[in-house]
Amino acid sequence: KTEAAVVHPACVRLPMDLDTCLRLVLLLQAASCSPGLLVDVLVDRYDVPKVCPREVRTEDFIRYHFNGTFHDDGKKFDSSYDRGKAFISQVGLGRLITGMDRGLQGMCVNERRRITVPPHLAYGSIGTGCVVPPDATLVYDVLLLDVWNTEDKVQFRTISKPASCSRSTAATDFIRYHYNGTLLSGETFDSSYARNSTYDTYLGQGDLIKGLDEGLLGMCVGERRVIIIPPFLAYGENGNGTKVPPQATLVIQALMVDVFNPKDDVVVAVKEAPEGCTRRTVAGDYIRYHYNGTFQDGTPFDSSYQRNSTYNTYVGMGYVIRGMDKALQGLCAGEKRRVVIPPHLAYGEGGVGNLIPGSAVLVFDIHVIDFHNPKDPVEIRITHKPRECNTASGANDLIRYRYNCSLMDGTLLYSSDQYDSPSVTTLGANKVILGLEEGLKGMCVGERREVVIPPHWAHGENGAAGVPGSAVLLFELELMELQKGVPEGFMFVWLGDIPDPLFNALDLNGDKEVPLGEFSEFIRLQVKEGKGRLQPGVDVDSVIKNMFDDQDRNKDGRIVEDELKIKDEEAEQVRRDEL
């Protein structure tokens, strides 16, 4: 047979099967018809694995199962299967019968072979007690389970490795890894995947078997390795429970999930920094930022983007994990950072429920949207101012202005350009947010400004329609038109000296009484000549009618001299126009 090994030369030349050949050779030997013809071991390799990384050699230790039968009648005389325990021995040094020492040479793990041993290479003419009779030819059906040598070292082979690896495992590191553990024969003895939990331990400090302590060194997060550990660097002669037999070579397929050192600090890498950063976050600031949270192997565990809402918190005041509290300081609005936080500065050994496992290193990719301090005022930056500016906006003035309102990351919220005409408001009338009031004061027509408004001057923690809570707002303003106003409670003010006597000035036709029409004509004339100012932003006829009604005390539709009084703001509690 082509699969026969260590076969006597006679059996190669004669056209017959192995059993017939063996009987013939034994007969020839017994009859002494062929002096010097010695029968050797016959090996039938009837099941050979496709891959055989290692063959048995002299001085190797092996672990194997076998059934031993007599060649003549097939009767079983011994079996490791019956004992429930594989047989362990060293090959080629006389610890086995000579025929087995020879027949096991070159065998592969998981190979099955049938070894026929003639008496003189077995127990000879004496036999062994009542088990093997004299001159018995023995047949061993063998399955090789393991092979190792005292000179063996831990072997590992990298299956896959990340393109970039900024850090590899070293002694004293704490690691989290997944693994499948098999014997050399492929039989599984343990798996972290089956428990749906990584194995977490210190490396190089004796917490693992020696071979694993060695085989896991130098791994990157995300790297996959096959580690082969000889028995004397694994569980040795005792094995481990019912899963790992004595003197078993272990094959560990490991995936490195996480690595850190108890001395690690927060690691910050700036991914994108805005130009012209004039202010950075400090303890006590309130910050809004987006983030993606992953483990070191890239597995995501949380994201503010998925909730479509920033994470908002105070900086350096203990509202977030210690590592993040530290990483959020010194940031610019618009900056992007990657933050790596070791577990002792994150959620520690306990983790967070099913979301974050214990002892997990956290990686945050953060994007700062804005930040402010509760003590911040409104910030005003003038971007353009006309050369001539004789009149500036103030309280009670009616103004028309253009604006763009954005978040600090540039997201446009509102714009007056979305409407047919500029926005109109009266300063001091509480028609706009307080910060915008501040930003619109003191402007000249044609002036442009950038106004940064912290949330306590804007829409506060609750936000408004389209405006997130606690958002810092950026307004780009341009004053288009300005109508000076009148003090609160007034409908008309004099801009110069008041006519004296006032009634005579009002009584245009000199008939000692002033009806509404004559009163209206007089007021309009004062405004036209720049001597007085009406309340802006209100229908002129309505304002004049209200002024007239204030003076027409008896409500007879005309004002006489006794009814006309000039308002003294300090003396009168009732608020009327200055007439």
Coordinates of C-alpha atoms in Angstrom, one line a residue, residues 18-564:
L18 CA -0.6 -6.4 4.3
D19 CA -2.3 -9.1 6.4
T20 CA -1.4 -11.9 3.9
C21 CA 2.1 -10.6 3.7
L22 CA 2.5 -10.5 7.4
R23 CA 1.3 -14.2 7.8
L24 CA 3.7 -15.2 5.0
V25 CA 6.6 -13.5 6.6
L26 CA 5.9 -15.0 10.0
L27 CA 5.6 -18.4 8.5
L28 CA 8.9 -18.0 6.7
Q29 CA 10.6 -16.9 9.9
A30 CA 9.2 -19.8 11.8
A31 CA 10.3 -22.3 9.2
S32 CA 13.7 -20.6 9.0
C33 CA 13.4 -20.8 5.3
S34 CA 14.7 -17.3 4.9
P35 CA 17.5 -16.7 7.4
G36 CA 18.0 -13.0 8.2
L37 CA 14.6 -11.9 7.1
L38 CA 13.2 -9.8 10.0
V39 CA 9.6 -8.7 10.2
D40 CA 9.3 -4.9 11.0
V41 CA 6.3 -2.8 12.1
L42 CA 3.5 -2.4 9.6
V43 CA 1.8 1.0 9.6
D44 CA -1.5 1.8 7.8
R45 CA -2.1 5.5 7.8
Y46 CA -5.8 5.3 7.0
D47 CA -6.9 8.8 8.0
V48 CA -4.3 11.6 7.6
P49 CA -5.3 15.3 8.1
K50 CA -4.8 17.6 5.1
V51 CA -2.6 19.9 7.2
C52 CA 0.1 18.5 9.3
P53 CA 2.3 21.3 10.8
R54 CA 4.3 18.9 12.9
E55 CA 5.2 15.2 12.9
V56 CA 6.2 13.1 15.9
R57 CA 10.0 12.7 16.3
T58 CA 12.2 10.9 18.7
E59 CA 12.1 12.4 22.2
D60 CA 8.8 14.1 21.6
F61 CA 6.0 13.6 24.2
I62 CA 2.7 12.5 22.8
R63 CA -0.8 12.0 24.1
Y64 CA -3.0 9.6 22.2
H65 CA -5.9 7.3 22.3
F66 CA -5.7 3.7 21.2
N67 CA -7.5 0.3 20.9
G68 CA -5.1 -2.7 21.2
T69 CA -6.2 -6.0 19.6
F70 CA -4.6 -9.3 18.7
H71 CA -3.8 -9.7 15.1
D72 CA -5.0 -13.3 15.0
D73 CA -8.5 -13.1 16.4
G74 CA -9.2 -9.3 16.7
K75 CA -9.8 -9.7 20.4
K76 CA -9.2 -6.4 22.4
F77 CA -6.6 -6.6 25.1
D78 CA -6.3 -2.9 26.1
S79 CA -7.9 0.4 25.3
S80 CA -7.3 4.0 26.5
Y81 CA -11.0 4.7 25.6
D82 CA -12.1 2.1 28.1
R83 CA -10.0 3.8 30.8
G84 CA -11.4 7.2 29.9
K85 CA -8.0 8.7 29.7
A86 CA -5.6 9.3 26.9
F87 CA -2.1 7.6 27.1
I88 CA 0.9 9.9 27.5
S89 CA 4.5 8.9 26.8
Q90 CA 7.8 9.9 25.2
V91 CA 8.7 8.4 21.9
G92 CA 11.9 6.7 20.8
L93 CA 13.6 6.3 24.2
G94 CA 12.3 2.8 25.1
R95 CA 9.4 3.9 27.3
L96 CA 7.1 2.1 24.8
I97 CA 7.5 -1.3 23.2
T98 CA 9.9 -1.1 20.3
G99 CA 7.2 -1.5 17.7
M100 CA 5.2 1.4 19.0
D101 CA 8.3 3.5 19.3
R102 CA 8.8 2.9 15.7
G103 CA 5.2 3.0 14.6
L104 CA 4.4 6.4 16.1
Q105 CA 7.2 8.1 14.3
G106 CA 6.1 10.8 11.8
M107 CA 2.5 10.8 13.0
C108 CA 0.4 14.0 12.9
V109 CA -2.1 15.3 15.4
N110 CA -5.6 14.0 14.5
E111 CA -4.1 11.3 12.3
R112 CA -5.4 7.8 12.7
R113 CA -3.2 4.9 11.9
R114 CA -3.2 1.1 12.4
I115 CA 0.2 -0.2 13.7
T116 CA 0.8 -3.9 13.5
V117 CA 3.6 -5.0 15.8
P118 CA 5.2 -8.4 15.4
P119 CA 6.1 -10.3 18.7
H120 CA 9.8 -9.6 18.7
L121 CA 9.0 -5.8 18.7
A122 CA 6.2 -6.3 21.2
Y123 CA 6.3 -8.6 24.2
G124 CA 8.2 -11.5 22.5
S125 CA 8.0 -15.1 23.6
I126 CA 7.2 -14.2 27.2
G127 CA 4.2 -12.0 26.7
T128 CA 2.9 -9.9 29.6
G129 CA 1.1 -11.8 32.3
C130 CA -2.3 -12.9 31.4
V131 CA -3.0 -10.0 29.1
V132 CA -0.7 -10.6 26.1
P133 CA 0.3 -14.2 25.5
P134 CA 3.7 -15.2 24.2
D135 CA 4.5 -14.6 20.5
A136 CA 1.4 -12.4 20.0
T137 CA 1.3 -10.0 17.1
L138 CA -0.4 -6.9 18.3
V139 CA -2.5 -4.3 16.4
Y140 CA -2.8 -0.8 17.7
D141 CA -5.5 1.5 16.3
V142 CA -4.1 5.0 17.3
L143 CA -5.5 8.5 17.3
L144 CA -2.9 11.1 18.0
L145 CA -4.2 14.0 20.2
D146 CA -1.1 16.0 21.1
V147 CA 2.7 16.3 20.6
W148 CA 5.2 18.4 22.3
N149 CA 8.9 18.6 23.3
T150 CA 10.7 19.9 26.3
E151 CA 12.5 22.3 24.0
D152 CA 9.2 23.8 22.7
K153 CA 8.5 27.5 23.2
V154 CA 5.3 29.5 23.0
Q155 CA 4.4 30.0 19.3
F156 CA 2.1 32.6 18.0
R157 CA 0.9 33.7 14.6
T158 CA -0.9 37.0 13.8
I159 CA -4.0 36.4 11.8
S160 CA -5.0 40.1 11.4
K161 CA -3.7 43.4 12.7
P162 CA -5.1 47.0 12.5
A163 CA -3.4 49.2 9.9
S164 CA -2.3 51.6 12.7
C165 CA -1.2 50.5 16.2
S166 CA -0.2 53.3 18.5
R167 CA 0.2 51.0 21.5
S168 CA 0.9 47.3 22.1
T169 CA 0.4 45.3 25.3
A170 CA 3.2 45.2 27.8
A171 CA 3.8 43.7 31.3
T172 CA 1.8 45.3 34.0
D173 CA -0.9 46.4 31.5
F174 CA -4.5 45.5 32.2
I175 CA -6.1 43.8 29.2
R176 CA -9.5 42.8 28.1
Y177 CA -9.6 40.1 25.4
H178 CA -11.8 37.5 23.8
Y179 CA -10.6 34.0 23.1
N180 CA -11.5 30.6 21.9
G181 CA -9.5 27.9 23.6
T182 CA -9.0 24.5 22.0
L183 CA -6.7 21.5 22.5
L184 CA -4.2 20.7 19.8
S185 CA -6.8 18.2 18.4
G186 CA -9.3 21.0 17.9
E187 CA -11.5 20.2 20.8
T188 CA -12.9 23.3 22.5
F189 CA -12.3 23.6 26.2
D190 CA -13.3 27.2 26.8
S191 CA -14.5 30.4 25.1
S192 CA -15.1 33.9 26.3
Y193 CA -17.5 34.4 23.4
A194 CA -19.8 31.7 24.9
R195 CA -20.0 33.7 28.1
N196 CA -20.5 37.0 26.1
S197 CA -17.8 38.6 28.2
T198 CA -14.2 39.4 27.7
Y199 CA -11.5 37.9 30.0
D200 CA -10.0 40.8 32.0
T201 CA -6.7 40.5 33.7
Y202 CA -3.3 42.0 34.4
L203 CA -0.6 40.9 32.0
G204 CA 2.9 39.6 32.9
Q205 CA 2.1 39.4 36.6
G206 CA 1.4 35.7 37.0
D207 CA -2.4 36.0 36.8
L208 CA -2.4 33.9 33.7
I209 CA -0.7 30.7 32.7
K210 CA 2.9 31.3 31.7
G211 CA 2.4 30.7 28.1
L212 CA -0.5 33.1 27.8
D213 CA 1.3 35.7 29.8
E214 CA 4.0 35.5 27.1
G215 CA 1.8 35.0 24.0
L216 CA -0.4 38.1 24.7
L217 CA 2.6 40.5 24.9
G218 CA 3.0 43.0 22.1
M219 CA -0.6 42.8 20.8
C220 CA -2.5 45.8 19.5
V221 CA -6.1 46.4 20.2
G222 CA -8.0 44.7 17.4
E223 CA -5.2 42.2 16.7
R224 CA -6.0 38.5 16.3
R225 CA -3.5 35.9 17.2
V226 CA -3.2 32.1 17.4
I227 CA -1.1 31.2 20.4
I228 CA 0.2 27.6 20.8
I229 CA 1.2 26.8 24.4
P230 CA 3.1 23.6 25.3
P231 CA 1.7 21.8 28.4
F232 CA 4.6 22.7 30.7
L233 CA 3.7 26.4 30.1
A234 CA 0.0 25.7 30.5
Y235 CA -1.6 23.4 33.0
G236 CA 1.1 20.8 33.0
E237 CA 0.6 17.3 34.5
N238 CA -2.6 18.2 36.4
G239 CA -4.6 19.7 33.6
N240 CA -7.5 21.9 34.5
G241 CA -10.8 20.4 35.6
T242 CA -12.6 18.1 33.1
K243 CA -12.0 20.3 30.1
V244 CA -8.2 20.4 29.9
P245 CA -6.5 17.0 30.3
P246 CA -3.0 16.5 31.8
Q247 CA -0.1 17.4 29.6
A248 CA -2.3 19.2 27.0
T249 CA -1.0 21.6 24.5
L250 CA -3.4 24.6 24.3
V251 CA -4.3 26.6 21.2
I252 CA -5.7 30.1 22.0
Q253 CA -7.3 32.2 19.3
A254 CA -7.2 35.7 21.0
L255 CA -8.7 39.0 20.0
M256 CA -7.3 42.0 21.9
V257 CA -10.2 44.2 22.9
D258 CA -8.8 46.7 25.3
V259 CA -5.5 47.7 27.0
F260 CA -4.5 50.2 29.6
N261 CA -2.1 50.7 32.4
P262 CA -3.1 51.8 35.9
K263 CA -0.7 54.7 35.5
D264 CA -2.4 55.9 32.3
D265 CA -3.8 59.4 32.2
V266 CA -6.3 60.9 29.8
V267 CA -4.9 61.1 26.3
V268 CA -6.2 63.9 24.1
A269 CA -5.5 64.3 20.3
V270 CA -6.7 67.4 18.6
K271 CA -8.4 66.4 15.3
E272 CA -9.5 69.9 14.1
A273 CA -8.8 73.3 15.6
P274 CA -10.6 76.4 14.5
E275 CA -8.4 79.4 13.4
G276 CA -8.4 82.5 15.6
C277 CA -9.4 80.8 18.8
T278 CA -9.5 83.7 21.4
R279 CA -11.1 81.8 24.3
R280 CA -10.8 78.3 25.7
T281 CA -13.0 76.4 28.2
V282 CA -12.1 76.6 31.9
A283 CA -13.6 75.1 35.0
G284 CA -17.0 76.6 35.7
D285 CA -17.9 77.1 32.0
Y286 CA -21.0 75.5 30.6
I287 CA -20.4 73.5 27.4
R288 CA -22.5 72.0 24.7
Y289 CA -20.8 69.3 22.6
H290 CA -21.6 66.3 20.3
Y291 CA -19.8 63.0 20.7
N292 CA -19.4 59.5 19.5
G293 CA -18.4 57.1 22.2
T294 CA -16.6 53.8 21.3
F295 CA -14.5 51.2 22.9
Q296 CA -10.9 50.8 21.9
D297 CA -11.8 48.2 19.3
G298 CA -14.2 50.6 17.6
T299 CA -17.4 49.2 19.0
P300 CA -19.8 52.1 19.6
F301 CA -21.7 52.4 22.9
D302 CA -23.3 55.8 22.8
S303 CA -23.7 58.9 20.5
S304 CA -25.3 62.3 21.0
Y305 CA -25.7 62.5 17.2
Q306 CA -28.2 59.6 17.3
R307 CA -30.3 61.5 19.8
N308 CA -30.0 64.6 17.7
S309 CA -29.1 66.5 20.8
T310 CA -25.9 67.9 22.2
Y311 CA -24.6 66.8 25.6
N312 CA -24.7 69.9 27.9
T313 CA -22.8 70.2 31.2
Y314 CA -20.6 72.3 33.4
V315 CA -16.9 71.8 33.0
G316 CA -14.6 70.8 35.9
M317 CA -17.4 70.5 38.4
G318 CA -17.8 66.8 38.7
Y319 CA -21.0 66.5 36.6
V320 CA -19.3 64.0 34.2
I321 CA -16.7 61.2 34.6
R322 CA -13.3 62.5 35.8
G323 CA -11.5 61.8 32.6
M324 CA -14.0 63.8 30.6
D325 CA -14.1 66.6 33.1
K326 CA -10.3 66.9 32.5
A327 CA -10.5 66.6 28.7
L328 CA -13.2 69.3 28.4
Q329 CA -10.9 72.0 29.6
G330 CA -8.8 74.1 27.2
L331 CA -11.2 73.6 24.3
C332 CA -12.2 76.1 21.6
A333 CA -15.7 76.4 20.2
G334 CA -15.8 74.3 17.0
E335 CA -12.8 72.2 18.1
K336 CA -12.8 68.4 17.5
R337 CA -10.8 66.1 19.7
R338 CA -10.4 62.4 20.3
V339 CA -10.2 61.6 24.0
V340 CA -9.1 58.3 25.4
I341 CA -10.1 57.7 29.0
P342 CA -8.7 54.8 31.1
P343 CA -11.3 53.0 33.2
H344 CA -10.0 54.4 36.5
L345 CA -10.9 57.8 35.2
A346 CA -14.2 56.5 33.7
Y347 CA -16.6 53.9 35.0
G348 CA -14.0 51.6 36.7
E349 CA -14.4 47.9 37.3
G350 CA -18.1 48.1 37.7
G351 CA -18.9 49.6 34.2
V352 CA -22.5 50.7 33.5
G353 CA -25.1 47.9 33.3
N354 CA -25.1 46.3 29.9
L355 CA -23.8 49.4 28.2
I356 CA -20.2 49.7 29.3
P357 CA -18.3 46.6 30.6
G358 CA -16.1 46.8 33.7
S359 CA -12.5 48.0 33.2
A360 CA -13.3 49.4 29.7
V361 CA -11.2 52.1 28.1
L362 CA -13.5 54.7 26.5
V363 CA -12.8 56.6 23.3
F364 CA -14.8 59.8 22.7
D365 CA -14.7 61.8 19.5
I366 CA -16.1 65.2 20.6
H367 CA -17.1 68.3 18.7
V368 CA -17.6 71.5 20.7
I369 CA -20.6 73.4 19.6
D370 CA -20.4 76.3 22.1
F371 CA -19.6 77.2 25.7
H372 CA -20.2 80.1 28.0
N373 CA -19.9 81.1 31.6
P374 CA -22.9 82.1 33.6
K375 CA -21.2 85.4 34.3
D376 CA -20.7 86.2 30.6
P377 CA -22.0 89.5 29.2
V378 CA -23.2 90.1 25.7
E379 CA -20.2 90.4 23.4
I380 CA -20.3 93.0 20.7
R381 CA -17.9 93.2 17.8
I382 CA -18.3 96.1 15.3
T383 CA -17.5 94.9 11.8
H384 CA -18.4 98.1 10.0
K385 CA -19.2 101.7 11.1
P386 CA -20.1 104.6 8.8
R387 CA -17.8 107.6 8.9
E388 CA -20.6 109.9 9.9
C389 CA -22.6 108.8 12.9
N390 CA -24.5 111.7 14.4
T391 CA -27.4 109.7 15.9
A392 CA -27.2 106.3 17.6
S393 CA -30.0 104.0 18.6
G394 CA -31.2 104.0 22.2
A395 CA -34.2 103.2 24.4
N396 CA -37.6 103.7 22.9
D397 CA -36.3 104.2 19.4
L398 CA -38.0 102.5 16.5
I399 CA -35.4 100.7 14.4
R400 CA -35.4 98.5 11.3
Y401 CA -32.5 96.0 11.0
R402 CA -31.3 93.0 9.1
Y403 CA -30.0 90.0 11.0
N404 CA -28.7 86.4 10.6
C405 CA -29.0 84.3 13.8
S406 CA -26.7 81.2 14.0
L407 CA -25.4 78.8 16.5
M408 CA -21.7 79.1 17.2
D409 CA -20.9 76.2 14.9
G410 CA -22.3 78.2 12.0
T411 CA -25.8 76.5 11.8
L412 CA -28.2 79.2 10.6
L413 CA -31.3 79.4 12.7
Y414 CA -33.1 82.5 11.4
S415 CA -32.6 85.3 9.0
S416 CA -34.5 88.5 8.2
D417 CA -33.6 87.8 4.6
Q418 CA -36.3 85.1 4.8
Y419 CA -38.9 87.8 5.0
D420 CA -40.0 90.6 2.6
S421 CA -38.6 93.4 4.7
P422 CA -36.2 94.0 7.6
S423 CA -37.3 93.4 11.2
V424 CA -38.8 96.2 13.1
T425 CA -38.7 96.7 16.9
T426 CA -38.9 99.4 19.5
L427 CA -35.9 99.3 21.8
G428 CA -36.9 98.8 25.4
A429 CA -40.3 97.4 24.6
N430 CA -39.3 93.8 25.5
K431 CA -40.1 92.7 22.0
V432 CA -36.8 90.8 21.5
I433 CA -34.5 88.8 23.7
L434 CA -32.4 90.9 26.2
G435 CA -29.1 90.1 24.5
L436 CA -30.4 91.4 21.2
E437 CA -31.6 94.5 22.9
E438 CA -28.1 95.1 24.2
G439 CA -26.6 94.4 20.8
L440 CA -28.9 96.9 19.0
K441 CA -28.2 99.8 21.3
G442 CA -25.8 102.5 20.3
M443 CA -25.9 101.6 16.6
C444 CA -25.7 104.1 13.7
V445 CA -27.7 103.6 10.5
G446 CA -25.5 101.5 8.2
E447 CA -23.5 100.0 11.1
R448 CA -22.8 96.3 11.1
R449 CA -22.1 94.2 14.2
E450 CA -21.5 90.6 15.3
V451 CA -23.2 90.0 18.7
V452 CA -22.5 86.9 20.8
I453 CA -25.3 86.3 23.2
P454 CA -25.0 83.7 26.0
P455 CA -28.1 81.7 26.8
H456 CA -28.9 83.6 30.0
W457 CA -29.3 86.7 27.8
A458 CA -31.2 84.6 25.2
H459 CA -33.5 81.7 25.5
G460 CA -32.0 80.0 28.5
E461 CA -31.9 76.3 29.4
N462 CA -35.2 75.6 27.6
G463 CA -34.4 77.1 24.3
A464 CA -37.2 78.2 21.9
A465 CA -38.7 77.0 18.6
G466 CA -35.7 75.9 16.6
V467 CA -33.2 77.1 19.2
P468 CA -31.6 74.4 21.4
G469 CA -31.6 74.8 25.2
S470 CA -28.5 76.6 26.6
A471 CA -27.4 77.7 23.2
V472 CA -25.0 80.6 22.6
L473 CA -26.3 82.6 19.7
L474 CA -24.4 84.6 17.1
F475 CA -26.3 87.6 15.5
E476 CA -25.0 89.4 12.5
L477 CA -26.7 92.8 12.6
E478 CA -27.1 95.7 10.3
L479 CA -29.1 98.8 11.2
M480 CA -31.2 100.0 8.3
E481 CA -33.4 102.7 9.7
L482 CA -33.7 104.6 13.0
Q483 CA -36.6 106.7 14.3
K484 CA -35.8 108.3 17.6
G485 CA -38.4 107.5 20.2
V486 CA -40.0 109.2 23.2
P487 CA -39.8 108.3 26.9
E488 CA -41.9 105.4 28.1
G489 CA -45.5 106.6 28.8
F490 CA -45.1 109.6 26.4
M491 CA -46.7 110.0 23.0
F492 CA -45.0 113.3 22.1
V493 CA -41.9 115.2 23.2
W494 CA -40.7 118.7 22.4
L495 CA -37.2 118.8 20.9
G496 CA -36.7 122.5 21.8
D497 CA -38.3 125.3 23.7
I498 CA -42.0 124.9 24.3
P499 CA -44.2 127.7 22.8
D500 CA -45.2 130.2 25.4
P501 CA -48.1 130.6 25.8
L502 CA -48.8 127.1 24.4
F503 CA -52.6 127.6 24.0
N504 CA -52.2 130.6 21.8
A505 CA -49.8 128.5 19.6
L506 CA -52.4 125.7 19.5
D507 CA -55.3 128.0 18.7
L508 CA -54.4 128.5 15.1
N509 CA -57.6 130.5 14.2
G510 CA -57.7 132.4 17.5
D511 CA -61.2 131.4 18.4
K512 CA -60.2 130.4 22.0
E513 CA -61.0 126.7 21.4
V514 CA -59.1 123.9 19.7
P515 CA -61.0 121.0 18.1
L516 CA -59.3 117.7 17.0
G517 CA -58.6 118.9 13.5
E518 CA -56.8 122.0 14.6
F519 CA -54.9 120.1 17.3
S520 CA -53.8 117.5 14.7
E521 CA -52.6 120.2 12.3
F522 CA -50.5 121.8 15.0
I523 CA -48.8 118.6 16.1
R524 CA -48.0 117.5 12.6
L525 CA -46.5 121.0 11.9
Q526 CA -44.2 120.7 15.0
V527 CA -43.0 117.2 13.8
K528 CA -42.4 118.5 10.3
E529 CA -40.4 121.5 11.5
G530 CA -38.3 119.3 13.8
K531 CA -39.6 120.9 16.9
G532 CA -41.3 117.8 18.3
R533 CA -41.4 114.0 18.0
L534 CA -44.3 111.6 18.1
Q535 CA -44.1 108.1 19.5
P536 CA -42.7 106.0 16.6
G537 CA -44.1 102.8 15.3
V538 CA -47.7 103.7 16.1
D539 CA -50.4 105.1 13.8
V540 CA -50.0 108.9 13.8
D541 CA -53.7 109.6 13.8
S542 CA -54.2 107.3 16.7
V543 CA -51.4 108.9 18.7
I544 CA -52.8 112.4 18.1
K545 CA -56.3 111.3 18.9
N546 CA -55.0 109.9 22.2
M547 CA -53.1 113.1 23.0
F548 CA -56.2 115.2 22.3
D549 CA -58.4 113.0 24.5
D550 CA -56.0 113.4 27.3
Q551 CA -56.4 117.2 27.1
D552 CA -60.1 117.3 26.4
R553 CA -61.0 116.7 30.0
N554 CA -64.7 117.3 29.8
K555 CA -64.9 115.3 26.6
D556 CA -66.8 117.9 24.7
G557 CA -64.7 117.5 21.6
R558 CA -62.6 120.8 22.1
I559 CA -59.8 122.0 24.2
V560 CA -60.0 125.3 26.0
E561 CA -57.2 127.1 27.8
D562 CA -58.2 125.9 31.3
E563 CA -58.0 122.3 30.1
L564 CA -54.5 122.5 28.7

